[in-house]
Short mmCIF file of C-alpha atoms in Angstrom, two decimals:
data_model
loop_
_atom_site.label_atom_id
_atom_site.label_comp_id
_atom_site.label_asym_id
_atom_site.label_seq_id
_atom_site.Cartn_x
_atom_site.Cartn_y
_atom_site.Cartn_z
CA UNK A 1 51.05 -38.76 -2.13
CA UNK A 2 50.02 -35.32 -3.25
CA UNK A 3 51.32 -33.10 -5.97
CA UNK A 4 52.19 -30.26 -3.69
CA UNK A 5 52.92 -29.29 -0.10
CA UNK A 6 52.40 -26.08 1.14
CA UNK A 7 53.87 -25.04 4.50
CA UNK A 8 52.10 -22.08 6.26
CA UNK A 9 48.68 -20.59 5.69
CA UNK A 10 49.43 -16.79 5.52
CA UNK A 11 48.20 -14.94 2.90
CA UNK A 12 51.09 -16.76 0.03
CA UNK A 13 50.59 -20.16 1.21
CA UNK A 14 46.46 -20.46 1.16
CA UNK A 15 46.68 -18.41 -2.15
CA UNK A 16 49.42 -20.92 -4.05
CA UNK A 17 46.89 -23.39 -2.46
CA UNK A 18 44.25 -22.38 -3.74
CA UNK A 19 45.56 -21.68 -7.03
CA UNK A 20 47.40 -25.54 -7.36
CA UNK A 21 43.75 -26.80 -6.21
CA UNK A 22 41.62 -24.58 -8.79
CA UNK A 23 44.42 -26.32 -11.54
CA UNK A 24 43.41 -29.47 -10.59
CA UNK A 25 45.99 -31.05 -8.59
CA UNK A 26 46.27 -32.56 -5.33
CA UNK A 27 47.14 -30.05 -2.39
CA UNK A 28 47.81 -30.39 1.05
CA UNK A 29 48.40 -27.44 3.29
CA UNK A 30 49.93 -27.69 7.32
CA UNK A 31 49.94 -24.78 9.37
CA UNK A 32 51.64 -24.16 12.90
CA UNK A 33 49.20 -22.21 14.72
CA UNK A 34 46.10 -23.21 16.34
CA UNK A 35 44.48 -20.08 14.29
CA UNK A 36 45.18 -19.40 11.37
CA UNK A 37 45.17 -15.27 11.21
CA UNK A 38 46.14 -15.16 14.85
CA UNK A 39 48.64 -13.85 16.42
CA UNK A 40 48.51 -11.07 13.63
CA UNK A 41 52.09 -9.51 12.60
CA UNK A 42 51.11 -6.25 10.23
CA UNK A 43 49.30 -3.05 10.28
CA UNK A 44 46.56 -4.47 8.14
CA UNK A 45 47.11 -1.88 5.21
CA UNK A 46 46.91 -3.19 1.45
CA UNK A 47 46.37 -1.65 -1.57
CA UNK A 48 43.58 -1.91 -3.36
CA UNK A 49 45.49 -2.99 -6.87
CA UNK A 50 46.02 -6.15 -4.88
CA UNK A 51 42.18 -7.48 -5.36
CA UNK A 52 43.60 -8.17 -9.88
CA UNK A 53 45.59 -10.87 -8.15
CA UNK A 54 43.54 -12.00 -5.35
CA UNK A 55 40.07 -11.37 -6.51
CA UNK A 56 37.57 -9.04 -4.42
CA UNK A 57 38.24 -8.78 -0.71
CA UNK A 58 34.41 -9.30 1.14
CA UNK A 59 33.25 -6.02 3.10
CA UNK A 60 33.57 -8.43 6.31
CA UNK A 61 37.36 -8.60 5.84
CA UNK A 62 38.36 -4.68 5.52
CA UNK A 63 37.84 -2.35 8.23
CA UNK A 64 38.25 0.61 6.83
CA UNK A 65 38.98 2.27 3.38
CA UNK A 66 41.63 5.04 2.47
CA UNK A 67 42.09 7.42 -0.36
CA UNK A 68 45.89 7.82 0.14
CA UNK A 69 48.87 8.30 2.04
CA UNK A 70 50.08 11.38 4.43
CA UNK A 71 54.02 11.55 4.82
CA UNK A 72 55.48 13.61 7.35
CA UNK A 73 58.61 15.03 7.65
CA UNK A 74 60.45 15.87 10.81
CA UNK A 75 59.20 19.10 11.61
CA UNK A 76 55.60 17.68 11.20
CA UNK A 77 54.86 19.42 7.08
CA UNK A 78 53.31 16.26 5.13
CA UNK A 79 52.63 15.45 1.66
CA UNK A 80 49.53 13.97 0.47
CA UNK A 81 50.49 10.59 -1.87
CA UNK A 82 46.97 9.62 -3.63
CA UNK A 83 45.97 5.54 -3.85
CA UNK A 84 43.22 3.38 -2.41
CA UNK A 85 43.46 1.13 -0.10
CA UNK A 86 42.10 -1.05 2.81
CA UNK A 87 42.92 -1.47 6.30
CA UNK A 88 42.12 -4.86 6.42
CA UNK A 89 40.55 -7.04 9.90
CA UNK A 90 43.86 -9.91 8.85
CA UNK A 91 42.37 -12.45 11.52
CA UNK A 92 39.57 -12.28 8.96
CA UNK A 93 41.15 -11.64 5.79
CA UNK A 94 43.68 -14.70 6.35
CA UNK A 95 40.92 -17.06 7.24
CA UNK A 96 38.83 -16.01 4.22
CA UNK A 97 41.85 -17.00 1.94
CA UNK A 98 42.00 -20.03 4.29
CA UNK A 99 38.34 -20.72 3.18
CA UNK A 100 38.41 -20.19 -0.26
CA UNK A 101 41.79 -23.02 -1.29
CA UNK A 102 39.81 -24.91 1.16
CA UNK A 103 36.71 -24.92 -0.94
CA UNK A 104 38.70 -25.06 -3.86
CA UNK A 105 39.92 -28.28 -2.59
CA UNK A 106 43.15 -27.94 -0.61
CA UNK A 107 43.13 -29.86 2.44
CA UNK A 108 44.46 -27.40 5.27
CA UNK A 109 45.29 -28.53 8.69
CA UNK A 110 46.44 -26.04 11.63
CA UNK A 111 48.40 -26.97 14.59
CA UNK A 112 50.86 -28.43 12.26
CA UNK A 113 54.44 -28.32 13.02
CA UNK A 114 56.96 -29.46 10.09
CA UNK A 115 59.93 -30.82 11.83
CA UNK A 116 61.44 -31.65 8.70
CA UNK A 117 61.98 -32.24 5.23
CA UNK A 118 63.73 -34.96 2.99
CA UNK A 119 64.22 -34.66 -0.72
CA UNK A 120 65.08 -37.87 -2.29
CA UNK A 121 64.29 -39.01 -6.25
CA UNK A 122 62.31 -36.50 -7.04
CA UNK A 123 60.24 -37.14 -4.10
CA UNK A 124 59.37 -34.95 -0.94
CA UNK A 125 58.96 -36.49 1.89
CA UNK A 126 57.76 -34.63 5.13
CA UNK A 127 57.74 -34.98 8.75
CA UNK A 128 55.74 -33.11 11.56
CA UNK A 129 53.59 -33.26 14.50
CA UNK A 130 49.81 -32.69 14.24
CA UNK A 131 48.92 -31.81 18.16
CA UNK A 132 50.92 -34.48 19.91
CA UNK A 133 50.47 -37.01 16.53
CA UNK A 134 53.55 -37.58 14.74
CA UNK A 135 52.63 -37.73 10.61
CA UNK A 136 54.62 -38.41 7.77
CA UNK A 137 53.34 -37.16 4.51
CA UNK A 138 54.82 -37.24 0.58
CA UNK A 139 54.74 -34.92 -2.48
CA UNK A 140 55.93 -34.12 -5.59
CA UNK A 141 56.78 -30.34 -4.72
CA UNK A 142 57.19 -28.28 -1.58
CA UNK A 143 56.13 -25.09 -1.01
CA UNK A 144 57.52 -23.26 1.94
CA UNK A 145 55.33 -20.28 2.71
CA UNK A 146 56.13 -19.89 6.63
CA UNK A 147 57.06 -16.53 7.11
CA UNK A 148 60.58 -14.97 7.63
CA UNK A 149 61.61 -17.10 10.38
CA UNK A 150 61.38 -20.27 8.61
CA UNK A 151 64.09 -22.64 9.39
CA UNK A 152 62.83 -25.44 7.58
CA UNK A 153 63.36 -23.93 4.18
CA UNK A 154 67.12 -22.65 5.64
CA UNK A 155 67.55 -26.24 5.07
CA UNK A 156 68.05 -25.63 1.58
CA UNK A 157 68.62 -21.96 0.65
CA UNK A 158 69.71 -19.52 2.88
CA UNK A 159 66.78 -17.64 3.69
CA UNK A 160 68.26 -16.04 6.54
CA UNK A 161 68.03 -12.35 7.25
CA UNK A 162 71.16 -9.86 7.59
CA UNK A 163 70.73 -7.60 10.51
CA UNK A 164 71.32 -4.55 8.68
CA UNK A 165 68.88 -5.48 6.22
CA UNK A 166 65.63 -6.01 8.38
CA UNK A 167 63.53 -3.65 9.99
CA UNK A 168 62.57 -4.50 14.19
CA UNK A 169 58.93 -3.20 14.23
CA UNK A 170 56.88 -3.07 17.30
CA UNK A 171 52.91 -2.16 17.02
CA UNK A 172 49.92 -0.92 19.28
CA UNK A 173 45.98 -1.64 18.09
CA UNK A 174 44.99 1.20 20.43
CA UNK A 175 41.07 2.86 20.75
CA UNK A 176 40.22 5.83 21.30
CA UNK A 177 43.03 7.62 18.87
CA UNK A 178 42.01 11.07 17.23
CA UNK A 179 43.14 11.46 13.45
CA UNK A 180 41.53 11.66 9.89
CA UNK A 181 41.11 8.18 9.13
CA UNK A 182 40.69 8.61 5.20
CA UNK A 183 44.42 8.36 5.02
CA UNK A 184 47.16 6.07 6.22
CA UNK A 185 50.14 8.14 8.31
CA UNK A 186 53.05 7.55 8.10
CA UNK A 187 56.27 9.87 10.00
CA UNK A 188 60.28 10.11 9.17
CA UNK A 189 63.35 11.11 10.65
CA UNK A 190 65.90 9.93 12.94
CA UNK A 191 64.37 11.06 16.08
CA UNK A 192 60.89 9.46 15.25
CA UNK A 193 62.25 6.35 13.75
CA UNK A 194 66.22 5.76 12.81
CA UNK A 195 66.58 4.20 9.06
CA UNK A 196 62.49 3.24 9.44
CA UNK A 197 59.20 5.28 10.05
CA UNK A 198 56.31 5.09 12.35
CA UNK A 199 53.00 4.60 10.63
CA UNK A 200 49.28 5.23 12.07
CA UNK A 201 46.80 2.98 9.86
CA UNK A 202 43.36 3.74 11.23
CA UNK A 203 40.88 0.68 11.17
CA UNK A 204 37.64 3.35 11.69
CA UNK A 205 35.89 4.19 14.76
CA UNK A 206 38.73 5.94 16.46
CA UNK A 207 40.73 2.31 16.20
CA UNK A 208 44.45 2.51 15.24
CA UNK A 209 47.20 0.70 14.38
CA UNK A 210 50.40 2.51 15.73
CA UNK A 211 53.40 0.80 14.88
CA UNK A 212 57.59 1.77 14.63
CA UNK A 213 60.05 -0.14 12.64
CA UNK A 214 63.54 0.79 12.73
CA UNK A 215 67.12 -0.58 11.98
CA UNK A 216 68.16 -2.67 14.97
CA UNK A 217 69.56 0.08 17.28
CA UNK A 218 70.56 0.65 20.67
CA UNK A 219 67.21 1.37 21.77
CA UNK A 220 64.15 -1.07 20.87
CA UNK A 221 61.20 -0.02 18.72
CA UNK A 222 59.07 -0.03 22.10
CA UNK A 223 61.27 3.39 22.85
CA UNK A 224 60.04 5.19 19.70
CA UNK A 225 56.61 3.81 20.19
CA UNK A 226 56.38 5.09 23.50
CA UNK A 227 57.80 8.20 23.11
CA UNK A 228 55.89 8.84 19.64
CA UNK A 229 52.52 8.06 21.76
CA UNK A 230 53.63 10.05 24.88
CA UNK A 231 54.70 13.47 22.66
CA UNK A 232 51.07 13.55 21.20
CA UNK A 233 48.06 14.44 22.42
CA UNK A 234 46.10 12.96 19.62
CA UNK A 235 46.65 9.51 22.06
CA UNK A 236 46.04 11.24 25.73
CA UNK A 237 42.42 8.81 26.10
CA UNK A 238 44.02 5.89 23.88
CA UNK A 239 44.27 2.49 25.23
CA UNK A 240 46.01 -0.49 24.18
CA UNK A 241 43.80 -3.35 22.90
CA UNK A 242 46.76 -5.40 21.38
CA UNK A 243 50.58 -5.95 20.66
CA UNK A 244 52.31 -7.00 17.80
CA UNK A 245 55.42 -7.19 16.77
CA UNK A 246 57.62 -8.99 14.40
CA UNK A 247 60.67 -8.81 11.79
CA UNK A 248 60.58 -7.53 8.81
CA UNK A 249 63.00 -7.95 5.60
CA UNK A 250 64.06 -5.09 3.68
CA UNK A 251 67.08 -5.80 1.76
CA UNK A 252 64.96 -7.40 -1.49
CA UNK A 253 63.91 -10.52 -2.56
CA UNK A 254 65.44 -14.04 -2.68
CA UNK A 255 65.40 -14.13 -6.61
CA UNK A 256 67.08 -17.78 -6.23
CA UNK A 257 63.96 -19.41 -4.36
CA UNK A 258 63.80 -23.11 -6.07
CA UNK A 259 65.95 -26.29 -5.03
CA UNK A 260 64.99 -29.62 -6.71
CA UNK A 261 61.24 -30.42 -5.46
CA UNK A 262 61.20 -27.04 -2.76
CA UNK A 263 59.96 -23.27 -3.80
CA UNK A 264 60.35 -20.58 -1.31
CA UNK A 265 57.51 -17.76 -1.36
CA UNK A 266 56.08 -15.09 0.49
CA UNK A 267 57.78 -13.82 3.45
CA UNK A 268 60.18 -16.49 4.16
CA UNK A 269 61.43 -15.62 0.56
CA UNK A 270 61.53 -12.04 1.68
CA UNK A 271 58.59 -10.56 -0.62
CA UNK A 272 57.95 -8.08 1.30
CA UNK A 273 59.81 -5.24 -0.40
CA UNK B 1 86.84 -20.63 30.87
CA UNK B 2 84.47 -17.79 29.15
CA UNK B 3 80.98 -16.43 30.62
CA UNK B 4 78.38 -17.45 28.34
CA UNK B 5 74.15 -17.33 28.28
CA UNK B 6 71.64 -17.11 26.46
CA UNK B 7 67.98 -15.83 28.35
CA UNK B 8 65.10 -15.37 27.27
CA UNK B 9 62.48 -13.26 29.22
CA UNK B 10 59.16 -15.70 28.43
CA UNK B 11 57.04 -13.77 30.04
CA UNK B 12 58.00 -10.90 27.87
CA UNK B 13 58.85 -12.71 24.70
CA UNK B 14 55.89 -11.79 22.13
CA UNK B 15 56.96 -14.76 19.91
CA UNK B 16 57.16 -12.94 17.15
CA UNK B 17 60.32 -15.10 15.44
CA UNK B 18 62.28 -12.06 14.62
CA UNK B 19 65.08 -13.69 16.81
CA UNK B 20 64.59 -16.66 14.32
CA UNK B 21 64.86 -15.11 11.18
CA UNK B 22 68.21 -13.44 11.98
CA UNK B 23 70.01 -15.93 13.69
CA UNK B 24 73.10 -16.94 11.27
CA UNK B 25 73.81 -20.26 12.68
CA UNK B 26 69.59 -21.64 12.41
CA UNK B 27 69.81 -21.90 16.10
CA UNK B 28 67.01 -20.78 16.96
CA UNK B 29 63.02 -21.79 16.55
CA UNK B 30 59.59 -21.14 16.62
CA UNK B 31 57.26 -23.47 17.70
CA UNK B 32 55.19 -23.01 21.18
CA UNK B 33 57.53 -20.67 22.02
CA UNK B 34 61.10 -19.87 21.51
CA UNK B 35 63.40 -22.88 21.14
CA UNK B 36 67.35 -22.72 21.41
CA UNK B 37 69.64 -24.84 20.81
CA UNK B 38 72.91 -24.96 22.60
CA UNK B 39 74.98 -26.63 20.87
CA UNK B 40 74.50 -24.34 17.91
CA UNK B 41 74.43 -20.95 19.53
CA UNK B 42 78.12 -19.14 19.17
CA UNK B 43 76.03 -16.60 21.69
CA UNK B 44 76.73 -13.76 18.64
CA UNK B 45 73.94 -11.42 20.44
CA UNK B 46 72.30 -10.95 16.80
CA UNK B 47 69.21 -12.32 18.48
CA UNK B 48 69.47 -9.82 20.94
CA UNK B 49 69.59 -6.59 18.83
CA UNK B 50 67.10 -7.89 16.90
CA UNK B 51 64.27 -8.26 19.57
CA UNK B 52 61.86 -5.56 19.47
CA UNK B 53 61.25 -5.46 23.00
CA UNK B 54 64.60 -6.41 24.46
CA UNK B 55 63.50 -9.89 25.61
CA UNK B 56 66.68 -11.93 25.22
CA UNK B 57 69.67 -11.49 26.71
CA UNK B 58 73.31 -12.79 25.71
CA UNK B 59 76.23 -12.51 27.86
CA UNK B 60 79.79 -13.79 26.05
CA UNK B 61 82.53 -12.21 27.95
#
């Protein structure tokens, strides 16, 4: 029996962990994927105010460092918005947080699936699949951390997403992308990107992350990607190393994000805006 | 008798869970890959407009 569950080993689930474990208490941490970090779903950017709460981010986890944002309007004029930040390498950065509740002394274990989840007397009880291994395992508190599509923690509040109030994003790491990588870009209006933007966050070395999220629309954000690429000639050499894409909320946090023995954080309690 | 699917293109399908996180009636889910369930799907297309690559497709006519 351990004092706390944590589902999912993004960047809010290994840092709980890690806090709960640094407190002294018991903490056990499952994970779906095979790697944690990988597939990455983000462009990577984060402000540099973030290292008060998560303590200095290593030189091996950022790729690049910017002094502020460009904003562009329709007709191409931009403002310049001063503020540090990183472009961070997330397949590392997510593993370093990994590593650090893990040496704090939360147990972690990838390729974790949580099928389910009772509450019952105060007590959590928990069942999933390790590989092929079925595993039960008990706590006093739950922690769901999974991300936006978590159904597990739908279970108890509804976590689930309005259409209207997500944005469908769609991302390119490209090479080979001209542009002054001391800033993050990031381009408005309703032909570039309807109710949404497209954003260029350059990871140094002529490396890019090129990404669209819009309102879902009659056309997908591969459409505005595509034609954003294809109208500039800033990406004529550019290839495509990688794809992401994912889901984001927008319409504000869950503020009610506690039932019983469960707490919903991170994305799956829609801290993203 | 009505005309209704749900498809999924899985060689497309970037398994991102943005179908997942929209889906009102929690009938779809991420493990491997996309899982549906039938019985729980009222084939409302949400899914679909959601995608960001336009790799589902619902039919309900």
């Amino acid at each position: 029996m351990y004092d706390v569950i944590v589902v999912g080993a993004g960047p809010a689930g290994s840092t709980c962990a890690r806090v709960i474990a640094e407190n002294g208490f018991s903490v056990k941490v499952f994970d779906r994927r095979e790697e944690i970090g990988s597939p990455k779903r983000c462009g990577e950017g984060l402000d540099k105010g973030a290292e008060e709460l998560i303590g200095k981010i290593p030189e091996r986890c950022i790729a690049n460092k910017v002094i502020g944002a460009r904003v562009y309007a329709p007709n191409g004029k931009y403002i310049e918005v001063p503020g540090e930040g990183y472009i961070l390498e997330r397949k590392v950065f997510d593993k370093h947080l990994a590593y650090l509740a893990s040496n704090s002394g939360a147990e972690i274990q990838s390729s974790s699936i949580v099928e389910d989840i009772e509450i019952k007397n105060g007590e959590v009880k928990l069942f999933g699949r390790f590989l092929d291994e079925k595993f039960e395992e008990k706590s006093k508190i739950v922690v769901i951390a999974t991300g936006a599509e978590s159904k597990i923690a739908r279970k108890f509040i509804n976590t689930t997403c309005k259409l209207n109030l997500v944005d469908t994003c769609l991302q390119y790491e490209m090479g080979n992308v001209k542009g002054d990588e001391k800033f993050i870009h990031v381009y408005f209006g309703n032909e570039i990107a309807p109710r949404g933007y497209v954003w260029e966050f350059f990871k140094g070395k002529n490396i890019a992350n090129v990404g669209v999220g819009i309102v879902p629309h009659e056309k997908n954000p591969k459409f505005y990607l595509e034609r954003f690429i294809k109208n500039n000639d800033r990406y004529e050499k550019a290839s495509i190393i990688e794809v992401n894409a994912g889901v984001v909320p927008v319409g504000g946090i869950i503020e009610d994000c506690v039932r019983e023995n469960l707490i919903v954080c991170g994305e799956a309690a829609h801290h993203d805006w | 008798m009505k005309n209704q699917k749900w498809e999924i293109n899985r060689e497309k399908c970037l398994k991102c869970g943005g179908c997942v996180s929209v889906c009102p009636f929690s009938a779809l889910e991420l493990e491997k890959e996309i899982v549906w369930d039938k019985n729980k799907c009222t084939y409302c297309s949400i899914c679909e407009k959601v995608c960001p690559i336009s790799a589902i497709k619902v039919t309900n006519k």
